[in-house]
Short mmCIF file of C-alpha atoms and ligand atoms in Angstrom, two decimals:
data_model
loop_
_atom_site.label_atom_id
_atom_site.label_comp_id
_atom_site.label_asym_id
_atom_site.label_seq_id
_atom_site.Cartn_x
_atom_site.Cartn_y
_atom_site.Cartn_z
CA MET X 11 26.89 38.56 97.07
CA ASN X 12 23.71 36.68 96.10
CA TYR X 13 20.84 38.61 94.72
CA GLN X 14 17.50 36.88 94.84
CA ALA X 15 14.17 38.85 94.28
CA PRO X 16 12.41 40.47 97.44
CA ARG X 17 10.62 38.19 99.67
CA GLY X 18 6.66 38.19 98.54
CA THR X 19 7.72 39.26 95.00
CA TYR X 20 8.97 36.90 91.81
CA ASP X 21 9.93 36.52 88.48
CA ILE X 22 7.47 35.72 85.79
CA LEU X 23 9.82 34.01 83.21
CA PRO X 24 9.23 33.71 79.00
CA ASP X 25 8.21 29.98 79.80
CA GLU X 26 5.47 31.03 81.93
CA ILE X 27 4.39 34.07 79.96
CA SER X 28 2.03 32.72 77.93
CA LYS X 29 -0.36 31.87 80.38
CA TRP X 30 -0.42 35.62 81.71
CA HIS X 31 -1.26 36.48 77.98
CA TYR X 32 -4.17 33.86 77.80
CA LEU X 33 -5.77 35.31 80.97
CA GLU X 34 -5.30 38.88 80.00
CA ASN X 35 -6.41 38.30 76.27
CA ILE X 36 -9.72 36.60 78.07
CA ILE X 37 -10.00 39.82 80.56
CA ARG X 38 -9.78 42.34 77.50
CA ARG X 39 -11.65 40.73 75.15
CA ASN X 40 -14.60 40.54 77.68
CA ALA X 41 -14.24 44.24 78.65
CA LYS X 42 -14.46 45.13 75.02
CA LEU X 43 -17.30 43.27 74.59
CA PHE X 44 -18.91 45.35 77.25
CA ASN X 45 -17.43 48.26 76.43
CA TYR X 46 -15.32 49.00 79.54
CA LYS X 47 -12.20 51.39 78.48
CA GLU X 48 -8.44 50.56 79.92
CA ILE X 49 -7.27 52.90 82.36
CA ARG X 50 -3.72 52.97 83.73
CA PHE X 51 -2.76 55.11 86.75
CA PRO X 52 0.06 55.67 88.99
CA ILE X 53 2.07 52.61 90.98
CA PHE X 54 2.53 55.25 93.84
CA GLU X 55 -0.03 58.03 95.27
CA LYS X 56 -0.23 60.24 98.38
CA LEU X 57 -0.59 57.73 101.46
CA GLU X 58 -3.31 60.35 102.20
CA LEU X 59 -5.63 58.75 99.15
CA PHE X 60 -5.35 55.75 100.74
CA LYS X 61 -6.05 56.52 104.21
CA ARG X 62 -9.23 58.09 103.42
CA GLY X 63 -10.10 55.74 100.53
CA VAL X 64 -9.36 52.12 101.40
CA GLY X 65 -10.05 53.31 105.35
CA GLU X 66 -7.58 53.85 108.50
CA THR X 67 -8.78 51.13 109.98
CA THR X 68 -8.62 48.38 107.87
CA ASP X 69 -5.70 46.10 107.79
CA ILE X 70 -4.26 47.01 104.58
CA VAL X 71 -3.71 50.57 105.90
CA GLU X 72 -2.89 49.70 109.13
CA LYS X 73 -0.65 46.90 108.61
CA GLU X 74 0.00 46.21 105.02
CA MET X 75 1.18 49.44 103.02
CA TYR X 76 4.54 50.14 101.50
CA VAL X 77 4.84 53.76 102.45
CA PHE X 78 7.69 55.99 101.72
CA LYS X 79 9.16 59.82 101.84
CA ASP X 80 10.13 61.20 98.85
CA LYS X 81 13.18 63.39 98.72
CA LYS X 82 10.98 66.53 99.55
CA GLY X 83 9.40 64.51 102.85
CA ARG X 84 6.24 63.81 100.80
CA ILE X 85 4.68 60.80 102.05
CA PHE X 86 3.50 58.23 99.42
CA ALA X 87 2.33 54.76 99.19
CA LEU X 88 2.68 51.91 96.81
CA ARG X 89 -0.84 51.10 95.66
CA PRO X 90 -2.35 48.23 97.36
CA GLU X 91 -5.45 48.01 95.54
CA GLY X 92 -7.13 50.28 92.64
CA THR X 93 -10.47 51.63 93.34
CA ALA X 94 -9.17 54.51 95.61
CA SER X 95 -6.66 55.36 92.43
CA ILE X 96 -9.73 55.14 90.01
CA ALA X 97 -11.82 57.16 92.17
CA ARG X 98 -9.24 60.03 92.55
CA ALA X 99 -8.59 59.86 88.98
CA TYR X 100 -12.28 59.72 87.97
CA ILE X 101 -12.51 63.00 90.20
CA GLU X 102 -9.45 64.69 88.33
CA HIS X 103 -10.57 64.12 84.64
CA TYR X 104 -14.32 63.35 84.38
CA MET X 105 -15.73 65.39 87.24
CA THR X 106 -16.24 68.69 85.28
CA SER X 107 -16.93 67.09 81.86
CA SER X 108 -20.16 67.30 80.66
CA GLN X 109 -20.05 63.30 80.14
CA LYS X 110 -23.55 62.03 81.70
CA ASN X 111 -23.43 58.32 80.78
CA PRO X 112 -21.80 55.95 83.33
CA LEU X 113 -18.25 55.43 82.81
CA ARG X 114 -16.89 51.54 82.64
CA LEU X 115 -12.85 51.13 83.33
CA TYR X 116 -10.87 48.38 83.20
CA TYR X 117 -7.34 47.96 84.46
CA PHE X 118 -4.17 45.69 85.07
CA GLY X 119 -1.18 45.66 87.00
CA PRO X 120 1.03 45.00 90.00
CA MET X 121 -0.01 45.79 93.64
CA PHE X 122 1.79 45.82 96.98
CA ARG X 123 0.70 44.60 100.47
CA TYR X 124 3.21 43.71 103.07
CA SER X 125 1.54 40.59 104.02
CA ARG X 126 3.20 37.10 104.95
CA PRO X 127 3.78 35.35 101.56
CA GLN X 128 2.07 32.02 100.98
CA LYS X 129 1.42 30.17 97.98
CA GLY X 130 -0.71 32.23 95.61
CA ARG X 131 -0.07 35.33 97.88
CA TYR X 132 2.85 37.85 96.99
CA ARG X 133 3.88 41.05 98.09
CA GLN X 134 3.64 42.52 94.75
CA PHE X 135 0.99 40.52 92.96
CA TYR X 136 -1.07 41.18 89.94
CA GLN X 137 -4.39 42.36 89.86
CA PHE X 138 -7.35 43.36 87.06
CA GLY X 139 -10.48 45.30 87.82
CA LEU X 140 -13.71 46.61 86.22
CA GLU X 141 -15.32 49.77 87.72
CA TYR X 142 -18.93 50.85 86.47
CA ILE X 143 -19.02 54.45 87.81
CA GLY X 144 -22.06 56.21 87.57
CA SER X 145 -24.85 54.46 88.32
CA PRO X 146 -27.12 53.28 91.30
CA GLN X 147 -29.28 50.57 89.63
CA PRO X 148 -29.20 47.15 90.35
CA ILE X 149 -28.14 46.33 87.06
CA ALA X 150 -24.60 47.97 87.17
CA ASP X 151 -24.10 45.53 90.08
CA ALA X 152 -25.49 42.48 88.21
CA GLU X 153 -23.43 43.46 85.20
CA ILE X 154 -20.27 43.68 87.28
CA ILE X 155 -20.68 40.44 88.98
CA ALA X 156 -21.79 38.58 85.80
CA LEU X 157 -19.00 40.12 83.60
CA GLY X 158 -16.29 38.56 86.68
CA MET X 159 -18.25 35.16 86.37
CA LYS X 160 -18.03 35.42 82.83
CA ILE X 161 -14.24 36.06 82.96
CA TYR X 162 -13.54 33.19 85.02
CA GLN X 163 -15.49 30.73 83.30
CA ASP X 164 -14.06 31.58 79.99
CA ALA X 165 -10.39 31.23 81.62
CA LYS X 166 -12.05 27.81 82.47
CA VAL X 167 -11.40 28.20 86.26
CA PRO X 168 -12.83 24.99 87.67
CA ASP X 169 -15.70 25.10 90.02
CA ILE X 170 -16.01 28.88 90.98
CA LYS X 171 -18.73 30.09 93.33
CA LEU X 172 -19.79 33.16 93.59
CA GLU X 173 -20.81 34.30 97.51
CA ILE X 174 -22.92 37.58 97.70
CA ASN X 175 -24.22 39.76 100.68
CA SER X 176 -25.18 43.62 101.19
CA VAL X 177 -23.46 45.62 103.88
CA GLY X 178 -26.06 48.56 103.86
CA CYS X 179 -25.78 52.12 103.47
CA PRO X 180 -24.84 54.63 105.95
CA ILE X 181 -28.43 55.03 107.20
CA CYS X 182 -28.89 51.67 108.21
CA ARG X 183 -25.32 50.92 109.05
CA LYS X 184 -25.51 53.43 111.66
CA GLU X 185 -27.93 51.59 113.65
CA TYR X 186 -26.64 48.39 112.92
CA ASN X 187 -23.02 49.34 114.20
CA THR X 188 -24.89 50.23 117.63
CA THR X 189 -26.52 46.79 117.68
CA LEU X 190 -23.50 45.06 116.97
CA LYS X 191 -21.08 47.01 119.42
CA ASN X 192 -23.63 46.32 121.94
CA PHE X 193 -23.11 42.60 121.21
CA LEU X 194 -19.10 42.68 120.73
CA PHE X 195 -18.83 44.81 124.31
CA LYS X 196 -20.49 41.92 126.01
CA ASP X 197 -17.63 40.04 125.63
CA LYS X 198 -14.64 42.03 124.86
CA GLU X 199 -11.98 40.72 126.70
CA LYS X 200 -12.38 37.69 124.79
CA TYR X 201 -11.38 39.16 121.44
CA CYS X 202 -7.80 39.77 120.07
CA SER X 203 -6.64 43.29 120.95
CA ASP X 204 -6.74 44.38 117.19
CA CYS X 205 -10.72 43.39 117.47
CA GLN X 206 -11.13 45.40 120.77
CA ARG X 207 -9.34 48.02 119.37
CA ARG X 208 -11.42 48.23 116.38
CA MET X 209 -14.82 47.62 118.02
CA ASP X 210 -14.92 50.91 119.14
CA ILE X 211 -14.30 53.22 116.03
CA ASN X 212 -15.18 50.72 113.07
CA PRO X 213 -16.97 47.61 114.30
CA LEU X 214 -17.69 45.95 111.02
CA ARG X 215 -13.91 45.30 110.89
CA VAL X 216 -13.96 43.07 113.55
CA PHE X 217 -15.12 40.57 111.06
CA ASP X 218 -11.98 40.53 109.05
CA CYS X 219 -9.85 39.33 111.87
CA LYS X 220 -8.13 36.38 110.95
CA ASN X 221 -8.20 35.15 114.44
CA ASP X 222 -9.88 31.45 114.86
CA SER X 223 -11.18 32.36 118.17
CA CYS X 224 -12.45 36.08 117.60
CA GLN X 225 -14.55 34.02 114.24
CA ASN X 226 -15.93 31.66 116.61
CA LEU X 227 -17.39 34.49 118.82
CA LEU X 228 -18.75 36.08 115.91
CA LYS X 229 -20.81 32.88 114.96
CA ASN X 230 -23.86 34.83 116.94
CA ALA X 231 -23.01 38.04 115.90
CA PRO X 232 -26.11 40.04 114.66
CA ARG X 233 -25.83 40.29 110.70
CA MET X 234 -26.29 43.22 108.04
CA ILE X 235 -28.19 41.48 106.33
CA ASP X 236 -30.89 41.34 108.69
CA ASN X 237 -30.82 44.95 109.55
CA LEU X 238 -31.15 46.56 105.83
CA CYS X 239 -33.12 49.90 105.41
CA THR X 240 -36.13 49.26 103.03
CA ASP X 241 -33.99 51.08 100.19
CA CYS X 242 -30.98 48.22 100.63
CA ASP X 243 -33.24 45.54 100.96
CA ASN X 244 -34.91 46.38 97.99
CA HIS X 245 -31.71 46.92 96.14
CA PHE X 246 -30.29 43.68 97.25
CA LYS X 247 -33.26 41.64 96.36
CA GLU X 248 -33.26 43.40 92.73
CA VAL X 249 -29.68 42.42 92.21
CA LEU X 250 -30.17 38.85 93.06
CA GLY X 251 -33.39 38.55 90.60
CA LEU X 252 -31.18 39.96 87.71
CA LEU X 253 -28.26 37.53 88.44
CA LYS X 254 -31.04 34.99 88.23
CA LYS X 255 -32.41 36.17 85.11
CA MET X 256 -28.53 36.41 83.81
CA SER X 257 -28.37 32.67 84.99
CA VAL X 258 -25.41 33.59 87.40
CA GLU X 259 -25.34 31.32 90.17
CA TYR X 260 -24.92 32.68 93.72
CA ASN X 261 -24.81 31.93 97.60
CA VAL X 262 -25.91 34.68 99.85
CA ASN X 263 -23.25 34.90 102.74
CA PRO X 264 -24.19 37.28 105.61
CA TYR X 265 -20.28 37.28 106.49
CA ILE X 266 -18.87 39.07 103.63
CA VAL X 267 -17.75 42.29 104.54
CA ARG X 268 -14.58 42.85 102.41
CA GLY X 269 -11.58 44.28 103.82
CA LEU X 270 -12.32 47.83 102.66
CA ASP X 271 -14.01 50.56 104.07
CA TYR X 272 -15.63 51.94 100.97
CA TYR X 273 -18.67 49.24 100.09
CA THR X 274 -21.86 50.03 100.43
CA ARG X 275 -25.01 47.52 99.85
CA THR X 276 -23.42 45.03 97.33
CA ALA X 277 -20.55 42.80 98.18
CA PHE X 278 -19.53 39.66 96.59
CA GLU X 279 -16.44 37.03 96.62
CA TYR X 280 -15.26 34.40 93.91
CA LYS X 281 -14.40 31.60 95.23
CA ILE X 282 -12.66 28.25 94.75
CA ASP X 283 -12.04 25.67 97.36
CA TYR X 284 -8.88 23.81 95.96
CA LEU X 285 -6.24 26.17 96.85
CA GLY X 286 -5.96 25.85 100.51
CA ALA X 287 -6.77 28.60 102.75
CA GLN X 288 -6.25 31.07 99.81
CA ASN X 289 -10.04 30.18 98.48
CA GLU X 290 -10.97 33.46 97.46
CA ILE X 291 -10.02 34.75 93.88
CA GLY X 292 -11.60 38.05 93.44
CA GLY X 293 -14.45 40.39 94.35
CA GLY X 294 -15.83 43.48 95.00
CA GLY X 295 -18.96 45.63 95.55
CA ARG X 296 -20.78 49.03 95.30
CA TYR X 297 -19.00 51.87 96.65
CA ASP X 298 -21.80 54.86 96.27
CA ASP X 299 -19.85 56.85 98.77
CA LEU X 300 -16.18 56.69 97.87
CA ILE X 301 -15.96 59.56 95.07
CA GLU X 302 -18.16 62.24 97.29
CA TYR X 303 -15.89 61.06 100.24
CA LEU X 304 -12.72 61.87 98.21
CA GLY X 305 -13.78 65.55 97.35
CA GLY X 306 -15.93 64.87 94.06
CA LYS X 307 -19.64 64.84 93.59
CA PRO X 308 -21.74 62.12 94.82
CA THR X 309 -21.61 59.23 92.45
CA PRO X 310 -22.39 56.06 92.87
CA ALA X 311 -20.08 53.17 91.32
CA VAL X 312 -19.71 49.39 91.71
CA GLY X 313 -16.40 47.36 90.84
CA LEU X 314 -14.64 44.03 91.11
CA SER X 315 -10.76 43.27 91.16
CA GLY X 316 -9.15 40.00 90.93
CA GLY X 317 -6.00 38.60 91.70
CA LEU X 318 -4.14 36.93 88.69
CA GLU X 319 -1.65 34.58 90.69
CA ARG X 320 -4.74 32.24 91.82
CA VAL X 321 -6.12 32.17 88.62
CA ILE X 322 -2.76 31.02 86.89
CA LEU X 323 -2.56 28.53 89.74
CA SER X 324 -5.94 27.08 89.10
CA LEU X 325 -5.31 26.95 85.35
CA ASP X 326 -2.50 24.84 86.44
CA LYS X 327 -4.58 22.41 88.41
CA SER X 328 -6.91 21.81 85.84
CA LYS X 329 -4.66 21.34 83.08
CA VAL X 330 -6.09 23.92 80.78
CA TYR X 331 -4.49 23.94 77.36
CA ILE X 332 -2.71 27.34 76.46
CA PRO X 333 -1.55 27.80 73.00
CA ASP X 334 2.19 28.80 72.97
CA GLU X 335 1.98 31.96 70.94
CA ASP X 336 5.66 32.55 70.99
CA SER X 337 7.09 29.66 69.31
CA LEU X 338 9.52 30.53 66.76
CA ASP X 339 8.37 30.02 62.99
CA VAL X 340 11.67 29.75 61.14
CA LEU X 341 15.66 28.75 62.42
CA ILE X 342 18.13 29.91 59.99
CA ILE X 343 21.02 27.45 60.07
CA PRO X 344 24.30 28.45 58.37
CA MET X 345 26.51 25.23 58.37
CA LYS X 346 29.57 27.90 58.79
CA TYR X 347 30.01 31.43 59.60
CA GLU X 348 30.91 32.21 56.02
CA PHE X 349 27.15 31.85 55.08
CA ILE X 350 25.76 34.54 57.34
CA CYS X 351 25.25 36.63 54.14
CA GLN X 352 22.86 34.26 52.74
CA SER X 353 21.30 33.77 56.19
CA ILE X 354 21.00 37.50 56.44
CA GLU X 355 19.20 37.67 53.11
CA ILE X 356 16.74 35.17 53.92
CA LEU X 357 16.04 36.64 57.81
CA GLN X 358 15.19 40.06 56.49
CA SER X 359 12.69 38.96 53.56
CA LEU X 360 11.31 36.35 56.63
CA HIS X 361 10.84 39.69 58.70
CA LYS X 362 9.40 41.68 55.85
CA ASN X 363 6.74 39.30 55.83
CA ASP X 364 6.13 39.15 59.87
CA ILE X 365 7.49 35.52 59.82
CA SER X 366 9.59 35.28 63.27
CA SER X 367 12.86 34.00 62.50
CA ILE X 368 16.50 33.73 63.96
CA ILE X 369 19.95 32.73 62.72
CA ALA X 370 21.31 30.20 64.54
CA ASP X 371 24.93 30.24 65.99
CA SER X 372 26.85 28.54 63.44
CA GLN X 373 29.45 27.12 65.79
CA THR X 374 26.29 24.74 67.05
CA SER X 375 26.42 21.56 65.03
CA LEU X 376 23.44 20.36 62.67
CA LYS X 377 22.17 18.11 64.83
CA ASN X 378 21.94 20.09 67.88
CA ASN X 379 20.10 22.89 66.20
CA LEU X 380 17.68 20.59 65.08
CA LYS X 381 17.43 19.28 68.55
CA TYR X 382 16.76 22.87 69.55
CA CYS X 383 13.85 23.04 67.12
CA ASP X 384 11.97 19.83 68.39
CA THR X 385 12.06 21.05 71.92
CA ASN X 386 11.23 24.70 71.35
CA LYS X 387 8.53 23.95 68.95
CA VAL X 388 10.27 25.61 65.82
CA LYS X 389 8.19 25.25 62.80
CA PHE X 390 10.65 25.55 59.82
CA ALA X 391 14.58 25.18 59.80
CA ILE X 392 16.05 26.21 57.00
CA ILE X 393 19.46 25.00 56.14
CA ILE X 394 22.55 27.07 54.68
CA GLY X 395 25.40 24.96 53.70
CA GLU X 396 28.08 24.71 50.40
CA ASP X 397 25.87 22.93 47.96
CA GLU X 398 22.77 24.73 48.82
CA VAL X 399 24.72 28.25 48.22
CA ILE X 400 26.34 26.90 44.85
CA SER X 401 22.81 25.71 43.64
CA GLY X 402 21.04 28.61 44.93
CA LYS X 403 18.61 25.76 46.18
CA PHE X 404 18.20 25.78 50.09
CA VAL X 405 16.77 22.86 52.36
CA VAL X 406 13.49 23.74 54.17
CA LYS X 407 12.71 21.39 56.60
CA ASN X 408 9.13 20.82 58.24
CA ILE X 409 9.95 20.25 61.61
CA ARG X 410 6.74 18.76 62.76
CA GLU X 411 5.90 16.93 59.50
CA ARG X 412 9.52 15.87 59.59
CA SER X 413 9.63 16.76 55.97
CA GLN X 414 11.81 18.54 53.70
CA LYS X 415 12.16 20.40 50.58
CA LYS X 416 14.34 22.11 48.28
CA ILE X 417 13.24 25.60 47.61
CA ILE X 418 15.16 28.49 45.47
CA ILE X 419 15.94 31.50 47.65
CA SER X 420 13.13 34.06 46.23
CA GLU X 421 10.52 31.39 46.90
CA ILE X 422 11.59 30.16 50.25
CA CYS X 423 9.26 33.39 51.91
CA ASP X 424 6.13 32.24 50.06
CA TYR X 425 6.32 28.64 50.72
CA ILE X 426 6.73 29.25 54.47
CA PHE X 427 4.13 31.74 54.78
CA SER X 428 1.50 29.36 52.79
CA ASN X 429 2.65 26.32 54.87
CA LEU X 430 2.74 28.24 58.36
CA LYS X 431 -1.11 28.43 58.40
CA LEU X 432 -1.41 24.69 58.20
CA VAL X 433 1.34 23.97 60.75
ZN1 ZN P 758 -29.49 51.17 104.01
ZN1 ZN P 759 -9.78 39.58 116.52
#
């Protein structure tokens, strides 16, 4: 039997990992700059949380969740996104605390959605997210949006575009839903069955349809942005004004609704146009009602999430230089197995000084060991042969400079340590 990773999942091999660290470091650094604190939450939660948090009629909940029963018959789902869990954790841990200041959180981790795998889209995929909980003010929206943009720019994602919209609040959306329903029902039979079913219960979700003919029919649909209440309209204008002040460029796109029910007011997406159909690399919005809806006190919040796979693909395309942080400092090469004791002695003193080092296989030829150093960007090689053991002086090769020096054992560490900085 040949085992392979399940369809839609993949291994990140050691050769690839430096790109992930590169990206994760940029996210962590920026999160720290704005005082966002890391939160980790379970891979699975009660199914009910996502049904209620993400929305029963969303594609995610209707079609894409991994749902399972545990041995006691309780029903769980692998997390398809992070915000519902964050809201749950917020209610569980912070709701009753005296903390009055807004809470800034960030997270990393795998998410799971059963969708058709394609380039840059997987069933187990990695996301980062930022959440700003406790502020209704437009500056919170602008901070999140600008911080997301800064992360993509620091990661050198080329030609990134920001699109923004307002999806209103329950007050203006109620009225808009009626207007939208009237529009949709005029041509009800022309839409696909999913749309027909959704137009009654949750008409805004019709915009998520991936069907071209449905999208065509929607071209003349009334737009939320033209039907905002005064408060939502003012909020939206203020967010746009702040983005301008922060020199964050954007386009208003009235068709951004995000595929989740919890958004209110601001909704936005980061896009690139060179990865085919997968042009959205991140996005988010305000979710003022979610925490209350899940059983907490009314708590306004705004957040974003981004998939890491598509960013990695864009880095490959733009050929960003990513330093290989994992390359080995020293390969110790015993010419015979009997020199293993001297090798261990050197190995231990290098490790004490935090210099990464391994002992080469003594059965491999010197030539092949040096070749290994070349192809794996090893910085130094120390050769332990008959002459060296007798004289107590060992050959230390600087691989990149192709130079070498004979050094007594007690000085090897110091020599390598001071030369590592120059390599
Ligand atoms: Zn409103
Ligand atoms: Zn449709």
